[in-house]
Tab-separated table of C-alpha atoms in Angstrom:
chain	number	residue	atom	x	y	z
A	27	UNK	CA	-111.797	55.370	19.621
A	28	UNK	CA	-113.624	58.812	19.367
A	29	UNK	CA	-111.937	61.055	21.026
A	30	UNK	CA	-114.303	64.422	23.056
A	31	UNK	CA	-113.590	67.561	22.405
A	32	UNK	CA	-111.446	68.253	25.749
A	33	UNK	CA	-109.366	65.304	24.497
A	34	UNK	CA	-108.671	66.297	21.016
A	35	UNK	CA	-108.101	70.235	22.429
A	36	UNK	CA	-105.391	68.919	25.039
A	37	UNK	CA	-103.856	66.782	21.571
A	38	UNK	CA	-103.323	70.050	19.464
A	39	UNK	CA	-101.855	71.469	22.591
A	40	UNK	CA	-99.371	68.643	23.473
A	41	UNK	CA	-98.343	68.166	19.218
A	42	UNK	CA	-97.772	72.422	19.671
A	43	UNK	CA	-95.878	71.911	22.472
A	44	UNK	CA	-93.627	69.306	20.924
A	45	UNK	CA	-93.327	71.282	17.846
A	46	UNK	CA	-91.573	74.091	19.732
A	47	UNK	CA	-89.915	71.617	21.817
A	48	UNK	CA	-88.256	69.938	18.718
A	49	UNK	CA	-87.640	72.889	16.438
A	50	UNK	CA	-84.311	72.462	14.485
A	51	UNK	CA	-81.835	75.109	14.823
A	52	UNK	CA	-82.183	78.053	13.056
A	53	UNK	CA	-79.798	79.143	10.135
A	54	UNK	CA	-77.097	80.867	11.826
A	55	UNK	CA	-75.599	83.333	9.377
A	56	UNK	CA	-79.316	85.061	9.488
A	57	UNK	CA	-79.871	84.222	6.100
A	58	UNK	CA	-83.290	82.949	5.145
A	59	UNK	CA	-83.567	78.786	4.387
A	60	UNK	CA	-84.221	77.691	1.257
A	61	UNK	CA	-87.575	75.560	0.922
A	62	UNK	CA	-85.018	72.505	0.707
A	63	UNK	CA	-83.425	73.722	4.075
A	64	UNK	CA	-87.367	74.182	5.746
A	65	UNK	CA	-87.520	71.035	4.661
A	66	UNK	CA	-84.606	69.293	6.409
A	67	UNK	CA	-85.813	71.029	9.110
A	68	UNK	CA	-89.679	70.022	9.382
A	69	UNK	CA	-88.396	66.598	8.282
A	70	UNK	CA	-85.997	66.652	11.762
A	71	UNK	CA	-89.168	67.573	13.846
A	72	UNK	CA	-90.675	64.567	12.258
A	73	UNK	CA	-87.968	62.319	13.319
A	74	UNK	CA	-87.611	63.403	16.508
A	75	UNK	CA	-91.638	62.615	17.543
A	76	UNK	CA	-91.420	59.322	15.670
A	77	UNK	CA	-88.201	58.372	18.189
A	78	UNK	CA	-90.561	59.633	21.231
A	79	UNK	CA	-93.045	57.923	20.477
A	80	UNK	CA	-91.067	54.504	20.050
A	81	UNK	CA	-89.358	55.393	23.059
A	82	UNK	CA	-92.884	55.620	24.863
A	83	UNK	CA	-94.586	52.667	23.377
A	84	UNK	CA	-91.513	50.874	24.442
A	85	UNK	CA	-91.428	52.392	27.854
A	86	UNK	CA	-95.416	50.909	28.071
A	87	UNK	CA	-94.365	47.476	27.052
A	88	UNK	CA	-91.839	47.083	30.052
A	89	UNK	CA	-94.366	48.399	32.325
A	90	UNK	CA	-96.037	45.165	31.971
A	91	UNK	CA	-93.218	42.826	32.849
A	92	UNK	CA	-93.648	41.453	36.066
A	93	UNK	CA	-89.950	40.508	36.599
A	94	UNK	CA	-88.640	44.120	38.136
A	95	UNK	CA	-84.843	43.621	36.812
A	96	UNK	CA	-86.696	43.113	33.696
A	97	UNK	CA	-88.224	46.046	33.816
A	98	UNK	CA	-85.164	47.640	34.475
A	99	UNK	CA	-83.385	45.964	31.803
A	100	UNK	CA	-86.210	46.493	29.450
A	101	UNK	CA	-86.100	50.658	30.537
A	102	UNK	CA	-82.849	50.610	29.952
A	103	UNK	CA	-82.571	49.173	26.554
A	104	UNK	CA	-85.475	51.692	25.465
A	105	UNK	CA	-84.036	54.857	26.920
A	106	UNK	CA	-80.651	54.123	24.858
A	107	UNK	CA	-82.183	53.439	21.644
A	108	UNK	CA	-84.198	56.977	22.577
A	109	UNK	CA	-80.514	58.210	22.629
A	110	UNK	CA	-79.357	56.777	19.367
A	111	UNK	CA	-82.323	57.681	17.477
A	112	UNK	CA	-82.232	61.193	18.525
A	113	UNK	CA	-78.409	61.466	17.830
A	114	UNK	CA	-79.255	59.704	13.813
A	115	UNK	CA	-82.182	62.521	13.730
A	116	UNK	CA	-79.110	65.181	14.087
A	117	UNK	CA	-77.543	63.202	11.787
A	118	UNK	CA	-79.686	63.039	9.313
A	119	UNK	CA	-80.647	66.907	9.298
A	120	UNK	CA	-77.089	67.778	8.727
A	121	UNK	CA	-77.087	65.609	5.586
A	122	UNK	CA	-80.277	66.695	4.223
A	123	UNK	CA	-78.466	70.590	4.790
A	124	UNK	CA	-75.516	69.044	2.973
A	125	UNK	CA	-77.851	67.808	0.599
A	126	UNK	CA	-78.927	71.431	0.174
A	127	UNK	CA	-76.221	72.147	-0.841
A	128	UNK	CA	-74.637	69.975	-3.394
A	129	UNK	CA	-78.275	69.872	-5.257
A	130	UNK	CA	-78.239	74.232	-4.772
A	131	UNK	CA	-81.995	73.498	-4.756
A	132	UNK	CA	-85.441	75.023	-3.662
A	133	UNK	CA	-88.489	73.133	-3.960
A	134	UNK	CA	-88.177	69.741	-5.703
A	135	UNK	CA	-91.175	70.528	-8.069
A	136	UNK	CA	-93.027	69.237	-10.861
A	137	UNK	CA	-92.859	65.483	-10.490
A	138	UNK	CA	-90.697	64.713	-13.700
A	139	UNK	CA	-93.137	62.480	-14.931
A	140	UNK	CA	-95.880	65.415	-15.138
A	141	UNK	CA	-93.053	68.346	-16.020
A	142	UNK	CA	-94.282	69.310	-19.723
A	143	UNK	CA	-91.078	70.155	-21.054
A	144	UNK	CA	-89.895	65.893	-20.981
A	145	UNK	CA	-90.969	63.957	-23.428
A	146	UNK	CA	-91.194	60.621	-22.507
A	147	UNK	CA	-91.281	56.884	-24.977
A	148	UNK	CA	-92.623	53.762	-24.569
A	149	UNK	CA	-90.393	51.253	-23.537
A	150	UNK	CA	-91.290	49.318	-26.503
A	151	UNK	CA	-90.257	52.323	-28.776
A	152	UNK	CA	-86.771	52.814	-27.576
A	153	UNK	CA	-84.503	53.386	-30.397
A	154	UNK	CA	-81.151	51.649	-30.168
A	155	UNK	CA	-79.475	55.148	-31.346
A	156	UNK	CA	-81.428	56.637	-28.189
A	157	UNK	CA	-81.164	54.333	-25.701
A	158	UNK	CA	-79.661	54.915	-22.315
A	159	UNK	CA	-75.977	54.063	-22.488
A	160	UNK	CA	-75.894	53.056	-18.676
A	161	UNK	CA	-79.294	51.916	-17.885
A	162	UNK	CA	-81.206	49.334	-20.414
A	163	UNK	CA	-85.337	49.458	-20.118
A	164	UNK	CA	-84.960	46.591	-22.876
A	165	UNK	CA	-87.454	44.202	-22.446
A	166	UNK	CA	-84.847	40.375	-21.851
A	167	UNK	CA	-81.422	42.353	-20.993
A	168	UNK	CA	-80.380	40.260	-17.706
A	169	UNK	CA	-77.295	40.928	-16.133
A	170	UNK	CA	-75.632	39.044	-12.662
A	171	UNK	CA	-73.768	41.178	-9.956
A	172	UNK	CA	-72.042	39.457	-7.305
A	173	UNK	CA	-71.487	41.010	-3.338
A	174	UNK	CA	-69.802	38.844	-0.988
A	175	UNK	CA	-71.739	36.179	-0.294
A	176	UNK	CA	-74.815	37.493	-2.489
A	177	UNK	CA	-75.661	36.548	-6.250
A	178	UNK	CA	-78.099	39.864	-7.667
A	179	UNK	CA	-80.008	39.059	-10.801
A	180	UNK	CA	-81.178	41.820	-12.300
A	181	UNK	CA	-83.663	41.619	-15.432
A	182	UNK	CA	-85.769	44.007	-17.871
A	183	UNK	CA	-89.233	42.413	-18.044
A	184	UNK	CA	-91.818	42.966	-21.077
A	185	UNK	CA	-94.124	44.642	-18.590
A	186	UNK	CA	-94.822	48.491	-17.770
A	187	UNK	CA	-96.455	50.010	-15.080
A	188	UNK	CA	-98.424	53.238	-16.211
A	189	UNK	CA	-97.660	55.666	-13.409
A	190	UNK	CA	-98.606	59.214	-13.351
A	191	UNK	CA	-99.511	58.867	-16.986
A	192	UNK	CA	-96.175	57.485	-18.247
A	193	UNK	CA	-95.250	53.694	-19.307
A	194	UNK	CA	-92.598	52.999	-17.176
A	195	UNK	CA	-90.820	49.746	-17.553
A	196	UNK	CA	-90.770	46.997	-14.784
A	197	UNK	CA	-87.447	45.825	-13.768
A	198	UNK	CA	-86.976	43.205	-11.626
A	199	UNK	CA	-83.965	42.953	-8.801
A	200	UNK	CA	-83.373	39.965	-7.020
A	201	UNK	CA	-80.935	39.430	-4.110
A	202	UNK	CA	-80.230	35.867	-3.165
A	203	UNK	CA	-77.895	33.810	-0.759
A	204	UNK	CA	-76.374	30.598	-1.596
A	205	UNK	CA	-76.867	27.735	0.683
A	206	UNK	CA	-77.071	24.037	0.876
A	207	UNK	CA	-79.188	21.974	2.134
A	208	UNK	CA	-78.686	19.644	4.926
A	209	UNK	CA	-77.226	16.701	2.965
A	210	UNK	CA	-74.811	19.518	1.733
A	211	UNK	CA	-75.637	18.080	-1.496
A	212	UNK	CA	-78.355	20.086	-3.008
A	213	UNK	CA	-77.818	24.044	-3.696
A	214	UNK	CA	-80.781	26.283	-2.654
A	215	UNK	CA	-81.208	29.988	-3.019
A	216	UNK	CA	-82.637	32.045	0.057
A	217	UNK	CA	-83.795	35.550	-0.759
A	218	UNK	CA	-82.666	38.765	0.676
A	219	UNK	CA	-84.639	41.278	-0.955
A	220	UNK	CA	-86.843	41.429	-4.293
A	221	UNK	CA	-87.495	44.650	-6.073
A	222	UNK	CA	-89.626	45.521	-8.715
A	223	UNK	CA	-87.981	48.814	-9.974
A	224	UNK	CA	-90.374	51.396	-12.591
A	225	UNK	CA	-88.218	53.183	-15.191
A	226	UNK	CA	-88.763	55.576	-17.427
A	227	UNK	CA	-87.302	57.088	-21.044
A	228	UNK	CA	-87.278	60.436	-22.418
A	229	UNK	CA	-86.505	60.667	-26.353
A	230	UNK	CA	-82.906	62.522	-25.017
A	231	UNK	CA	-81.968	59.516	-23.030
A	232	UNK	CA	-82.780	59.760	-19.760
A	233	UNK	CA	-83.501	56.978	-17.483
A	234	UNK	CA	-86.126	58.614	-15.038
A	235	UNK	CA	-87.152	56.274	-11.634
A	236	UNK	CA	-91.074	56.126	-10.985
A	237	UNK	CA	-90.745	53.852	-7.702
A	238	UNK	CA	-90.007	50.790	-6.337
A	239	UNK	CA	-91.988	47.594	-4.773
A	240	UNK	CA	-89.425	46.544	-2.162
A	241	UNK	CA	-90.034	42.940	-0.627
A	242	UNK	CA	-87.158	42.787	2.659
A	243	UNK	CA	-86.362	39.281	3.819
A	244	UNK	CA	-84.957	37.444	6.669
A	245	UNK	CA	-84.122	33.726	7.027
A	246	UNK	CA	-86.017	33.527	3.943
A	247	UNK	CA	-89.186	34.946	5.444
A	248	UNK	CA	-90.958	38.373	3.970
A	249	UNK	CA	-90.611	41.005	7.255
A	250	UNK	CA	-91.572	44.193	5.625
A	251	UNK	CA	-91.469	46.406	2.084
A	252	UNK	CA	-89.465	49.431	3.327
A	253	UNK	CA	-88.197	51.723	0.970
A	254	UNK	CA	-91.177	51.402	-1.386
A	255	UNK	CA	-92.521	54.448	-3.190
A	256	UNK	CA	-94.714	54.984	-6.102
A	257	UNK	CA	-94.764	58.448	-7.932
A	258	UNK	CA	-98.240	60.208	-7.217
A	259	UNK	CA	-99.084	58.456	-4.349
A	260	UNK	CA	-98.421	59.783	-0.569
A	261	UNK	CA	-96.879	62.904	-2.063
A	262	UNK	CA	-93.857	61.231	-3.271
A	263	UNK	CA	-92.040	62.449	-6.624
A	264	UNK	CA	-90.027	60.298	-9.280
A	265	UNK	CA	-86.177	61.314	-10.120
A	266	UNK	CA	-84.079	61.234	-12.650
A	267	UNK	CA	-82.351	57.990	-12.285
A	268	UNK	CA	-79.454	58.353	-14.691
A	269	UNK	CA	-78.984	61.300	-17.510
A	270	UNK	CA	-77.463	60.316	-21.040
A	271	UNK	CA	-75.301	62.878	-21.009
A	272	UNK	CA	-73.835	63.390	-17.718
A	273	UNK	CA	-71.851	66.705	-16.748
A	274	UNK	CA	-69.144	66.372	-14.192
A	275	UNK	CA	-69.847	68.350	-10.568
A	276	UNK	CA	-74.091	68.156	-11.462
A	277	UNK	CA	-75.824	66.207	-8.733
A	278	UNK	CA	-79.919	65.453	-8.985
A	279	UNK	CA	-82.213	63.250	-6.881
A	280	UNK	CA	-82.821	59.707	-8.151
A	281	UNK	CA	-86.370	59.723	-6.375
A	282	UNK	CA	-88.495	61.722	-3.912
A	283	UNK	CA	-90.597	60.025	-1.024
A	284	UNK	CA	-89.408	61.158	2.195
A	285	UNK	CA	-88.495	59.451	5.104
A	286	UNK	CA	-88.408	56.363	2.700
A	287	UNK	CA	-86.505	57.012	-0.474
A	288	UNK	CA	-84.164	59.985	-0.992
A	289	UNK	CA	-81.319	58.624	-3.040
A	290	UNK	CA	-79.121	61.362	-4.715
A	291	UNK	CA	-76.625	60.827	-7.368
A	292	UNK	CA	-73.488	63.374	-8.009
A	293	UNK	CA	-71.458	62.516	-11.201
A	294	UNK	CA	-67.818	61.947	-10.648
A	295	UNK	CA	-65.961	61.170	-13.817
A	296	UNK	CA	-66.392	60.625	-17.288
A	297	UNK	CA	-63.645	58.967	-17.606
A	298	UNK	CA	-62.538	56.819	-14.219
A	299	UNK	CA	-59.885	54.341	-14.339
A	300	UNK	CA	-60.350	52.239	-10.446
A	301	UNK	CA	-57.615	52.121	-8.888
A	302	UNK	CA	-59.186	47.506	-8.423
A	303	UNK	CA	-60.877	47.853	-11.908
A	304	UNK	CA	-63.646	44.816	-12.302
A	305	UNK	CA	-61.745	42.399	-14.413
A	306	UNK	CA	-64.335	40.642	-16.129
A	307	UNK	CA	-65.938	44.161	-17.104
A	308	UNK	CA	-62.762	46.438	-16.914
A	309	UNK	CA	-63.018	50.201	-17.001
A	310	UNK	CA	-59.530	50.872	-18.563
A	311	UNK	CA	-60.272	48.827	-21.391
A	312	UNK	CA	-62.711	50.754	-23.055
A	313	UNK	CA	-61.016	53.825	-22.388
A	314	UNK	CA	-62.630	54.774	-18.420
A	315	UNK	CA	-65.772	54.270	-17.239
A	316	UNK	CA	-68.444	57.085	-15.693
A	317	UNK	CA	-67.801	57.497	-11.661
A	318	UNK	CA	-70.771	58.440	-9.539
A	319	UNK	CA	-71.343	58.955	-6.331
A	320	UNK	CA	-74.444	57.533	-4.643
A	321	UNK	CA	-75.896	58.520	-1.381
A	322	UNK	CA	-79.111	59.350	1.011
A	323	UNK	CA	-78.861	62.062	3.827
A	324	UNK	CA	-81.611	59.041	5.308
A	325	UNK	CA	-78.112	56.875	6.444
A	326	UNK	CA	-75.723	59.756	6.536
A	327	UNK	CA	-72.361	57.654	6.967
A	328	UNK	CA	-73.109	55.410	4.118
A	329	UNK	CA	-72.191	56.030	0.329
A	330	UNK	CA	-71.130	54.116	-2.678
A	331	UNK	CA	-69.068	55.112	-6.407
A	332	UNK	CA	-70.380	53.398	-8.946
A	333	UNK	CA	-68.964	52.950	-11.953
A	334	UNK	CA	-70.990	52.572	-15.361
A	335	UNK	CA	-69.252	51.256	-18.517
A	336	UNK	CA	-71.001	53.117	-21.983
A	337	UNK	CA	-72.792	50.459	-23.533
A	338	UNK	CA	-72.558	47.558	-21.152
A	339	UNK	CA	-74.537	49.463	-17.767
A	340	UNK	CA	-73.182	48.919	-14.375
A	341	UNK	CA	-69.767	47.015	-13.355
A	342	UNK	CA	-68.859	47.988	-9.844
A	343	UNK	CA	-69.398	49.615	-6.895
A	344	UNK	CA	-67.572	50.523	-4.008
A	345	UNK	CA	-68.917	51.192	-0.414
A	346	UNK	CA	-67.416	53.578	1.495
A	347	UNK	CA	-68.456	54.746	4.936
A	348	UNK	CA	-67.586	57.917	6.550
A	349	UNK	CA	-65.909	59.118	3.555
A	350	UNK	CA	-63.250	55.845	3.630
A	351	UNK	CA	-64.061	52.787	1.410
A	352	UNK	CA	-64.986	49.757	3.254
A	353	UNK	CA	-63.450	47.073	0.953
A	354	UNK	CA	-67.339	45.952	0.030
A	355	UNK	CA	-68.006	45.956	-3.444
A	356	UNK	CA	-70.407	44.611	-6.319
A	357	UNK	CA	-69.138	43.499	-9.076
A	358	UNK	CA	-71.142	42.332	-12.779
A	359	UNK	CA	-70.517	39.120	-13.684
A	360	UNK	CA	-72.087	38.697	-16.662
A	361	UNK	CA	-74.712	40.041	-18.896
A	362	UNK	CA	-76.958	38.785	-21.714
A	363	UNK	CA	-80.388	39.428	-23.842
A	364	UNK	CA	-82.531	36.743	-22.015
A	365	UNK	CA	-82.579	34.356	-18.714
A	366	UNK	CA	-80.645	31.843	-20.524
A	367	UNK	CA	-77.288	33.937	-19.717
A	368	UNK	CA	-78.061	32.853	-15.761
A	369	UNK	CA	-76.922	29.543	-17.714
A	370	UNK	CA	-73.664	31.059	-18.956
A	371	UNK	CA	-70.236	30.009	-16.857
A	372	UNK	CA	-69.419	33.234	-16.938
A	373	UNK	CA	-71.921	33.753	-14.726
A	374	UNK	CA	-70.686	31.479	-11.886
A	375	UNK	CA	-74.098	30.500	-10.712
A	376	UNK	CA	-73.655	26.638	-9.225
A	377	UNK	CA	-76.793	25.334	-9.758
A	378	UNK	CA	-78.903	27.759	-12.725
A	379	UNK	CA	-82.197	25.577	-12.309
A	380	UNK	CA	-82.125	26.014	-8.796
A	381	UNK	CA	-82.123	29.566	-9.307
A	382	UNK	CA	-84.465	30.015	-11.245
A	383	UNK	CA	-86.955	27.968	-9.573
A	384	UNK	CA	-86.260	29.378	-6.600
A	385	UNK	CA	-86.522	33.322	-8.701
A	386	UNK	CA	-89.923	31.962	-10.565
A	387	UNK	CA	-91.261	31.541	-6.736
A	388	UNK	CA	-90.464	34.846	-5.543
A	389	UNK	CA	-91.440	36.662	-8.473
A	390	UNK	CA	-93.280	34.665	-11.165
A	391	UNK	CA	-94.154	36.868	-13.826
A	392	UNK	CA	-90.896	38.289	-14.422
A	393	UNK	CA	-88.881	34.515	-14.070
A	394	UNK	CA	-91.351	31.836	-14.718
A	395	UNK	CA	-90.931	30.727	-18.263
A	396	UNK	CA	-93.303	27.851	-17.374
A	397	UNK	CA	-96.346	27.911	-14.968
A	398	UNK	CA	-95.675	24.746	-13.797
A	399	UNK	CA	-92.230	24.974	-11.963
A	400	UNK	CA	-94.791	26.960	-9.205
């Protein structure tokens, strides 16, 4: 619709209105914000208009119910999630501030990918002696996490994505549920989410993260691909997934798109022994295993430790919300060079073909080993 100049005057007006309307707090020590702090702030503005204008679109939808205690019901239902996304706005600035502060940064420039100083290696290339000794971006290394009901294949494929002028390797995450089918005789895999996952190598080691191709699902149905990003496009930034030499206390973002993907990762320990080690993959074995901690100001209650055993990659996790763990955890089952570990018993998986047919649909060039299981 083109909109006439009275129109588009009374627009600007209304957006500057709002603007002043949903200003965040200033800083109130008088100091003056960081860029990171403006940015929390702008980035509060933004959330608040988004839940208005939900809250109106919503507010136009029961308008045209014809059933008035629908209407009212309908009113009602909008005007509290109005509340609760306003509240999670608040909520989210004062993690982003938090943020802030555990990063101690300004303005999260150069892109990695383009900063000058990081050399970066083709996947291809990667030296044994300089490979990553938490994250592999070898092309067949396969590893199996389990999470409550969940099985999460995870596997390095021989493709790379060039994205802001660096090879970055495509790895391949696949969350499925177990189910049977009505006989209860046949197993079948539903998905929950595929990822294709971009990483990076620098000759020192680090694992940087270029972006992600989320696919959500729901009763086995696609419903939407949030928390996608791609370096270099939309203003979004890649991070530095994982360093090779990780210093106790540093924290650094994982990736930069926001709104959509602000993961940040703070190491813990070098040397963790959990208290309900992994037992197929234990920490105190090898002597304690690196402890991070995992989080996004974009769900502010949520976190995770991880821990990473040197040489083997990720073995647990631990959710914790509000600060308290939840009991939820991931564990690895098993790991291997190829697919053919999904066939392992270590691995647990109760029907292997089945899952891989049912992986080769949902992603086929990273699972089908022949074209004609499509």
């Amino acid at each position: 619709m083109k909109l006439n100049k009275s129109t588009s005057a009374l627009t600007v007006i209304a957006c500057s209105l709002l603007n002043l309307t949903f200003a965040a707090p200033a800083a109130a020590d008088g100091k003056r914000d960081s860029v990171c702090e403006k940015t929390a702030k702008t980035m509060y503005s933004a959330c608040r208009l988004d839940t208005w204008d939900d809250y109106n679109v919503a507010e136009a939808n029961c308008m045209n119910l014809s059933d008035r205690s629908d209407r009212r019901a309908c009113s009602r239902a909008a005007l509290a999630e109005r509340r609760e996304g306003l509240a999670s706005c608040r909520d989210q600035l004062d993690a982003r501030e938090e943020t802030c502060e555990v990063l101690g940064e300004d303005r999260y420039d150069p892109d990695p990918l383009l900063d000058p100083d990081i050399v970066f290696v083709e996947p291809d290339d990667v030296d044994p002696q300089q490979a990553n000794p938490f994250v592999s971006v070898v092309s067949g290394h396969t590893h199996v996490l389990r999470e409550g009901d969940e099985t999460i294949v995870v596997h390095v494929t021989a493709d790379t994505r060039e994205i802001n002028g660096v090879a970055c390797r495509v790895v391949v995450d696949a969350v499925v549920e177990q189910e049977t089918d009505e006989t209860g005789t046949e197993v079948e895999y539903a998905p929950v989410e595929v990822t294709d996952d971009w990483f990076a190598q620098d000759v020192d080691g680090n694992v940087y993260y270029c972006g992600e191709l989320a696919r959500n699902f729901e009763d086995g149905e696609l419903v939407d691909l949030d928390g996608s990003f791609k370096a270099g496009v939309d203003r979004a930034k890649s991070g530095l997934l994982i360093a090779a030499q990780p210093q106790v206390g540093l924290a650094h973002r994982q990736e930069f798109a926001l709104g959509e993907a602000e993961d940040v990762i703070q190491y813990a320990d070098l040397a963790a022994h959990p208290t309900d080690d992994n037992p197929r993959f234990p920490c105190a074995a090898a002597g304690g295993c690196l402890q991070t901690l995992e989080f996004t100001p974009l769900e502010p209650d949520t976190a995770e430790y991880k821990y990473y055993l040197p040489g083997i990659g990720f073995v647990m996790a631990e959710k914790l919300e509000d600060g308290l763990a939840t009991g939820e955890r991931a564990e690895l089952v098993c790991t291997g060079d190829s697919l053919d570990v999904l066939h392992d018993a270590a691995c647990e998986i109760a029907d292997p073909e089945a899952l891989l047919a049912s992986l080769c649909r949902l992603s086929p060039d990273a699972f089908c080993t022949d074209q004609d299981e499509l």
